[in-house]
mmCIF file of N, CA and C in Angstrom:
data_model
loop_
_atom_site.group_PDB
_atom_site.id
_atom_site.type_symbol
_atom_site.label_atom_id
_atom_site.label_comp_id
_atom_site.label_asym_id
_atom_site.label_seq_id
_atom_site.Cartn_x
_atom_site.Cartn_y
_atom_site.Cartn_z
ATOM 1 N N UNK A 593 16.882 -4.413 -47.558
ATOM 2 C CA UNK A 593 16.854 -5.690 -46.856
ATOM 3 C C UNK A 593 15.970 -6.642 -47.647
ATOM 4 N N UNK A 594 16.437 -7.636 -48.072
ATOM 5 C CA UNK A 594 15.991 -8.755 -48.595
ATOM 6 C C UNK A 594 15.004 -9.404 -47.368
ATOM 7 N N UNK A 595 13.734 -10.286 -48.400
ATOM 8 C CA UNK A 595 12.699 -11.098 -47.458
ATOM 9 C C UNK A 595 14.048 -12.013 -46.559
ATOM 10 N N UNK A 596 14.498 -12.500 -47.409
ATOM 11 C CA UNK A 596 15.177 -13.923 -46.257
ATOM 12 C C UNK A 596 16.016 -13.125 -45.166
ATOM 13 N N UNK A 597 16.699 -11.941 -45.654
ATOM 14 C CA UNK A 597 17.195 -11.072 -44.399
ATOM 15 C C UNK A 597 16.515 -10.793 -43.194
ATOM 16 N N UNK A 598 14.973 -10.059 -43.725
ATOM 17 C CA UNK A 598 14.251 -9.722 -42.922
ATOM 18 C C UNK A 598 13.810 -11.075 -41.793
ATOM 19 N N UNK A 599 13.443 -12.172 -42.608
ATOM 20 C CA UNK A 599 12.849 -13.413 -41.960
ATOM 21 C C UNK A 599 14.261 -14.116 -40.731
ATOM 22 N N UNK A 600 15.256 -13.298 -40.494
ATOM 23 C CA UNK A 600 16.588 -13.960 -39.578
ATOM 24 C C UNK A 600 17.034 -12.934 -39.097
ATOM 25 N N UNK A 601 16.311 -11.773 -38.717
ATOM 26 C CA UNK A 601 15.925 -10.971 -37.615
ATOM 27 C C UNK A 601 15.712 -11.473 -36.116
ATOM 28 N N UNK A 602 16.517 -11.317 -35.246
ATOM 29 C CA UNK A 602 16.523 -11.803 -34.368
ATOM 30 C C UNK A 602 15.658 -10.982 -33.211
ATOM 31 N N UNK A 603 14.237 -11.424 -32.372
ATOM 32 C CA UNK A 603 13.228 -10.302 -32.471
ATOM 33 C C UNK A 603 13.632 -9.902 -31.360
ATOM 34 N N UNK A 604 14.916 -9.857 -30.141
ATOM 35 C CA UNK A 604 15.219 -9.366 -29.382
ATOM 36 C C UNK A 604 14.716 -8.354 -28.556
ATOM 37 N N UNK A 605 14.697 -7.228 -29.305
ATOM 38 C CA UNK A 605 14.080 -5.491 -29.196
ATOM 39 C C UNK A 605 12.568 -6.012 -28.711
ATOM 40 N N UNK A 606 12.069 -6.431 -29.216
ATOM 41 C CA UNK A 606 11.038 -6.664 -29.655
ATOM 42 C C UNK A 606 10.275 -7.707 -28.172
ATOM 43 N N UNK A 607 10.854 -8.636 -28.039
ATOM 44 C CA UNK A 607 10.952 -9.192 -26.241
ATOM 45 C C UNK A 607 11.038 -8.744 -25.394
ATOM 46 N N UNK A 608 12.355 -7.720 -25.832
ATOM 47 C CA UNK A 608 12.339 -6.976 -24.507
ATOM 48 C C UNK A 608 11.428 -5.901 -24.531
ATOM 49 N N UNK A 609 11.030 -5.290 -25.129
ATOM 50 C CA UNK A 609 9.803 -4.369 -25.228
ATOM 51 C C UNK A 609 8.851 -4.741 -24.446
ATOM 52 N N UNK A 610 8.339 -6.235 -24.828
ATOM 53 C CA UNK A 610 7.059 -6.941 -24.431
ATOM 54 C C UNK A 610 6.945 -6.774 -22.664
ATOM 55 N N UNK A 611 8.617 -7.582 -22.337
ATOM 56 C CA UNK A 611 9.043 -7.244 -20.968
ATOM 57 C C UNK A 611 8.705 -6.461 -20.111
ATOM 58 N N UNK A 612 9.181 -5.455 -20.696
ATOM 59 C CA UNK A 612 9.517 -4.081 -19.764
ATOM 60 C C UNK A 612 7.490 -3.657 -20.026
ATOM 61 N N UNK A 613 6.979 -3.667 -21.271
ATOM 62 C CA UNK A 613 5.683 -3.310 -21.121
ATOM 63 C C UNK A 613 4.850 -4.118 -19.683
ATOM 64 N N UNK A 614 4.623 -5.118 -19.835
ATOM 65 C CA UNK A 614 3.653 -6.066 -19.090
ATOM 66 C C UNK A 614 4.379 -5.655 -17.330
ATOM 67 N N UNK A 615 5.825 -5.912 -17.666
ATOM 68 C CA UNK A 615 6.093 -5.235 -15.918
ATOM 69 C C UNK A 615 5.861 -4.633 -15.409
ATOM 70 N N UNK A 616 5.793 -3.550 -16.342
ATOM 71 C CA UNK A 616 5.322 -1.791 -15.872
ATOM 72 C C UNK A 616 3.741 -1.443 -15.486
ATOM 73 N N UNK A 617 3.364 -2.192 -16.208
ATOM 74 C CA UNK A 617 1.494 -2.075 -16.366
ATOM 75 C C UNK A 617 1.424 -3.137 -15.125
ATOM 76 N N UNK A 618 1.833 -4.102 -14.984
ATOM 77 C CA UNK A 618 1.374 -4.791 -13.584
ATOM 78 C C UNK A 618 1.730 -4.005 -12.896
ATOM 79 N N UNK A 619 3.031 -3.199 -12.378
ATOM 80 C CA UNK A 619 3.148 -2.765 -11.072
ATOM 81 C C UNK A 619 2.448 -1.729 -10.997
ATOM 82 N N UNK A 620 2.085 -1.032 -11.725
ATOM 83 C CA UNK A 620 0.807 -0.007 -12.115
ATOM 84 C C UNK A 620 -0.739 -0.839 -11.496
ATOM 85 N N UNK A 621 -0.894 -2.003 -11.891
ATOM 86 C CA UNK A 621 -1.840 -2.586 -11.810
ATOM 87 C C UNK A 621 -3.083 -1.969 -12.770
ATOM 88 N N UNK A 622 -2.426 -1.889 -13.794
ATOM 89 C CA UNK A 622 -3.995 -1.463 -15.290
ATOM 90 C C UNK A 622 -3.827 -2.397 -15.917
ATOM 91 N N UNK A 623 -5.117 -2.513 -16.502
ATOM 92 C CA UNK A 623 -5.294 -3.780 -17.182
ATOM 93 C C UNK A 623 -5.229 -3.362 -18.668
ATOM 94 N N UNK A 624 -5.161 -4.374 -19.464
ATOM 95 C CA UNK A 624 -4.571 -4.243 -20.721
ATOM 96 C C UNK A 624 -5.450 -3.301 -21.399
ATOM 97 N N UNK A 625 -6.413 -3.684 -21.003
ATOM 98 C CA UNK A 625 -8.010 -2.804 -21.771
ATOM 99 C C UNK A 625 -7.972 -1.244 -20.943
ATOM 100 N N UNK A 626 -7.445 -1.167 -20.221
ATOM 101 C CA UNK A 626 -7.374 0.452 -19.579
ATOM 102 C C UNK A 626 -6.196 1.047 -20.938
ATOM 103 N N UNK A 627 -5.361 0.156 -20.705
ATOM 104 C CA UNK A 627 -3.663 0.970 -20.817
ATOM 105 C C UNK A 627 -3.876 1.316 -22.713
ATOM 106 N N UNK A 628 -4.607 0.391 -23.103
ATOM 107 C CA UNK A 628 -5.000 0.527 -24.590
ATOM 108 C C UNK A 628 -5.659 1.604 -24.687
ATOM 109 N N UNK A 629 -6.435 1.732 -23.763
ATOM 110 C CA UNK A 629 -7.757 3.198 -24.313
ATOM 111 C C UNK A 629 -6.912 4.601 -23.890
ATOM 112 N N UNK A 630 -6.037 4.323 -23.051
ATOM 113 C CA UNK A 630 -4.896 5.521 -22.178
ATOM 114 C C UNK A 630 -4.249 5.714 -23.637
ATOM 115 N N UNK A 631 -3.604 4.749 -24.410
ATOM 116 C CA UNK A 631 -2.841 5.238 -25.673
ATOM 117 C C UNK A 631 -3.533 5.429 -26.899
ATOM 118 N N UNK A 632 -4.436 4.974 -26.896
ATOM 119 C CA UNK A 632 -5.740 4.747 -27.910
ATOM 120 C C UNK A 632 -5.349 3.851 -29.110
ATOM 121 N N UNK A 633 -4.935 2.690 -28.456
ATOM 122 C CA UNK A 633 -4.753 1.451 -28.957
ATOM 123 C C UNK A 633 -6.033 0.443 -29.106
ATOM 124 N N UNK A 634 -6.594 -0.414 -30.297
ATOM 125 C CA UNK A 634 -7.294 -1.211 -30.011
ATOM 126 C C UNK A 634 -7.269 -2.481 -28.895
ATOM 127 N N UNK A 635 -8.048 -2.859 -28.531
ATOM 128 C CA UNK A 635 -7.995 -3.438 -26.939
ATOM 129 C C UNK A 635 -7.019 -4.384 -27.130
ATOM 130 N N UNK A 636 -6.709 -5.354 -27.858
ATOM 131 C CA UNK A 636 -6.160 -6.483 -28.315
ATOM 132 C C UNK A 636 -4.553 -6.084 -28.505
ATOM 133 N N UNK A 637 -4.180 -4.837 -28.819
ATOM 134 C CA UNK A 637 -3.281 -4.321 -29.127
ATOM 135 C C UNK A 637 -2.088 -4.263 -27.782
ATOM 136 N N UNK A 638 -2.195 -3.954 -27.078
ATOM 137 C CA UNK A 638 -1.607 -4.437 -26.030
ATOM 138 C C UNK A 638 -1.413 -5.654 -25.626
ATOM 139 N N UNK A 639 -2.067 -6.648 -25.690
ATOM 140 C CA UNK A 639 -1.548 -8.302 -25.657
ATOM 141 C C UNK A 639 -0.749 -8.554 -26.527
ATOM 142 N N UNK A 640 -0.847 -7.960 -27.693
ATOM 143 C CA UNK A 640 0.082 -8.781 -29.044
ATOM 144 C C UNK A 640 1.546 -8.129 -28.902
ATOM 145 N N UNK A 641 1.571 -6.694 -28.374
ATOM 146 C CA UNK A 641 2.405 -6.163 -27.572
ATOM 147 C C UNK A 641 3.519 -7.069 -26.924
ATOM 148 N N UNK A 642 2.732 -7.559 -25.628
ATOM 149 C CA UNK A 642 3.675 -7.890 -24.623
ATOM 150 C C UNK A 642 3.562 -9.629 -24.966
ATOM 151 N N UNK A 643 3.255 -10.035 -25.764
ATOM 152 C CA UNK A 643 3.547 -11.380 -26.349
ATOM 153 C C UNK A 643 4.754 -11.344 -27.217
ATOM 154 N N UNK A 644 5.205 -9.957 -27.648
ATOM 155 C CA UNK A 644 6.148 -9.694 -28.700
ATOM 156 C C UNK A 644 5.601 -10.105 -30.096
ATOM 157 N N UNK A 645 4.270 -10.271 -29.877
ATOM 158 C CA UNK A 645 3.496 -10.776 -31.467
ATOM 159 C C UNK A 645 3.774 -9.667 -32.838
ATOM 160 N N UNK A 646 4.007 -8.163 -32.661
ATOM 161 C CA UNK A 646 4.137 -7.237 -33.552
ATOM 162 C C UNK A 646 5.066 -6.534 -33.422
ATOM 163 N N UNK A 647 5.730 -5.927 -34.997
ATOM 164 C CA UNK A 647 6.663 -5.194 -34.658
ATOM 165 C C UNK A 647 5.802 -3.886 -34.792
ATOM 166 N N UNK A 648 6.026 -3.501 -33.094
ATOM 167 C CA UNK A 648 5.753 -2.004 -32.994
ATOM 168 C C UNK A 648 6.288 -0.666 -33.750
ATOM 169 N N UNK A 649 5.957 0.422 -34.005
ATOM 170 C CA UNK A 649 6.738 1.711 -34.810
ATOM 171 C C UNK A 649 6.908 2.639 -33.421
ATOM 172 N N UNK A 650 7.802 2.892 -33.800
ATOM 173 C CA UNK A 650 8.234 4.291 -32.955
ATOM 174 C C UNK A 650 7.534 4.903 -32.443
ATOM 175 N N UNK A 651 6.224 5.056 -33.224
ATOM 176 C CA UNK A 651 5.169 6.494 -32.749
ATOM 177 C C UNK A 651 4.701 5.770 -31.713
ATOM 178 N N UNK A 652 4.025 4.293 -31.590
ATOM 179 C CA UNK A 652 3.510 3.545 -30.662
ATOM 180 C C UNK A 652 4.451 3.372 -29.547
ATOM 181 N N UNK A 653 5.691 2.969 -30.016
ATOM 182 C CA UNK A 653 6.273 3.148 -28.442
ATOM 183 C C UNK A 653 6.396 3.934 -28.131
ATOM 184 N N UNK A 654 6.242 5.645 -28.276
ATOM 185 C CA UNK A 654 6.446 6.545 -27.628
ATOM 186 C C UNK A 654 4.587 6.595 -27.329
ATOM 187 N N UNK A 655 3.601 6.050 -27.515
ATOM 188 C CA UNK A 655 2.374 6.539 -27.515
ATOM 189 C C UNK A 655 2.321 5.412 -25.837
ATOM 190 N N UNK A 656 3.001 4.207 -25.941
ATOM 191 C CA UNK A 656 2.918 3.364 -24.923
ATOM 192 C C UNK A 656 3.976 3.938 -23.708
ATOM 193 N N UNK A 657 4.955 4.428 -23.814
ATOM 194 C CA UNK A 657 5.570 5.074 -22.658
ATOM 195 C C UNK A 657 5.032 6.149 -22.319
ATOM 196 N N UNK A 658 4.124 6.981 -22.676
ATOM 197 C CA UNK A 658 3.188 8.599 -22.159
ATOM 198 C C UNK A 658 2.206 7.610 -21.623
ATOM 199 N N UNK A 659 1.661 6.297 -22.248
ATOM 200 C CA UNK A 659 0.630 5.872 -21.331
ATOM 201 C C UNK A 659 0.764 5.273 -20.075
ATOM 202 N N UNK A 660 2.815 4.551 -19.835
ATOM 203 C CA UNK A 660 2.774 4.109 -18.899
ATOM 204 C C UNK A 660 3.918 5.202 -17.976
ATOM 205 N N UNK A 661 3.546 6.536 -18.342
ATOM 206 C CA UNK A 661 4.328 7.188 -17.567
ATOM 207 C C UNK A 661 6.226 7.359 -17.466
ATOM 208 N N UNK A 662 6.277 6.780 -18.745
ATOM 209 C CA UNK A 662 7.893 6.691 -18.680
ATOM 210 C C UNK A 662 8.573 7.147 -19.772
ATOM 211 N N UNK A 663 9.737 7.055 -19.640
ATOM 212 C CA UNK A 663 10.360 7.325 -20.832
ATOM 213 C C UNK A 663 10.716 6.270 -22.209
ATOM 214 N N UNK A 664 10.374 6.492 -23.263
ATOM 215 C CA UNK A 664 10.214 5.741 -24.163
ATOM 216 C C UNK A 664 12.160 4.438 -24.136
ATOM 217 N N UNK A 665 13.253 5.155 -23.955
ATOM 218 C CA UNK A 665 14.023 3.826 -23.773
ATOM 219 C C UNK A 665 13.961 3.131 -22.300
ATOM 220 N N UNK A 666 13.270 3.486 -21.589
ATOM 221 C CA UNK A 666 12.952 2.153 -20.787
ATOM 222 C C UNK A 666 12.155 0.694 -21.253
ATOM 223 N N UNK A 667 11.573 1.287 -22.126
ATOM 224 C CA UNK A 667 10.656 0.442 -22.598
ATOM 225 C C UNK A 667 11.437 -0.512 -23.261
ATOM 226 N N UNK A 668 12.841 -0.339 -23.799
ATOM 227 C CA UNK A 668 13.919 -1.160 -24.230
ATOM 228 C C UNK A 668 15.212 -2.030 -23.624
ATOM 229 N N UNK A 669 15.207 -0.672 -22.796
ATOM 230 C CA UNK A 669 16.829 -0.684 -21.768
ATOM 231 C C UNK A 669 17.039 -2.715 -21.840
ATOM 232 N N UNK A 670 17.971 -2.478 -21.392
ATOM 233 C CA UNK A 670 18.802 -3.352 -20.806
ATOM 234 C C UNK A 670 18.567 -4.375 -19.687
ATOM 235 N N UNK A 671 18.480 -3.050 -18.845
ATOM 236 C CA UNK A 671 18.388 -3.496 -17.218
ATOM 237 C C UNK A 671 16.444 -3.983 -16.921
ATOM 238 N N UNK A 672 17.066 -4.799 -15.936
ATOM 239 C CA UNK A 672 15.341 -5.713 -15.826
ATOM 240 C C UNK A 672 14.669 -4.374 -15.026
ATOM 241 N N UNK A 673 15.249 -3.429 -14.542
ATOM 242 C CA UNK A 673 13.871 -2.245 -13.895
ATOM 243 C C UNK A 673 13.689 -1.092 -15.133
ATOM 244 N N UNK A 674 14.689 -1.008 -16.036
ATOM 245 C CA UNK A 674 14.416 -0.511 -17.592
ATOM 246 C C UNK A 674 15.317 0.767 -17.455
ATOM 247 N N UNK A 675 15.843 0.733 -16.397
ATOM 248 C CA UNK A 675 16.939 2.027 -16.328
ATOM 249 C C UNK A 675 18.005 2.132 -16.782
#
């Protein structure tokens, strides 16, 4: 993949990730600084998260679905409850 390829990436995945994260952790009610130390994420790391600011790796989204109790393609799905 070429830079200009990479740069017209459409960050989709990546939104909806943010989504389904911040939903899940509110109805949980943990705060960003809990749910970070639960995955052993730096504190900040979870905001840039659910801003869609970074592209996450695999290992992290599976490190963020054990922290929020779910299965790692919810964290993607489709559907607005992630099922």
């Amino acid at each position: 993949m070429t830079e200009t390829e990479s740069k017209d990436i459409d960050p989709y995945l990546r939104r909806r990730l943010a989504a389904h994260v911040r939903r899940l952790r509110l109805e949980r009610r943990v705060s960003q600084e809990l749910l970070s130390v639960e995955c052993g994420f730096h504190r900040t790391y979870v905001s840039h998260i659910e801003r869609a600011a970074v592209n996450i790796t695999l290992d992290n989204v599976q490190r963020l679905a054990t922290g929020l109790g779910v299965d790692p393609a919810e964290l993607v799905s489709d559907s607005e409850s992630g099922e």
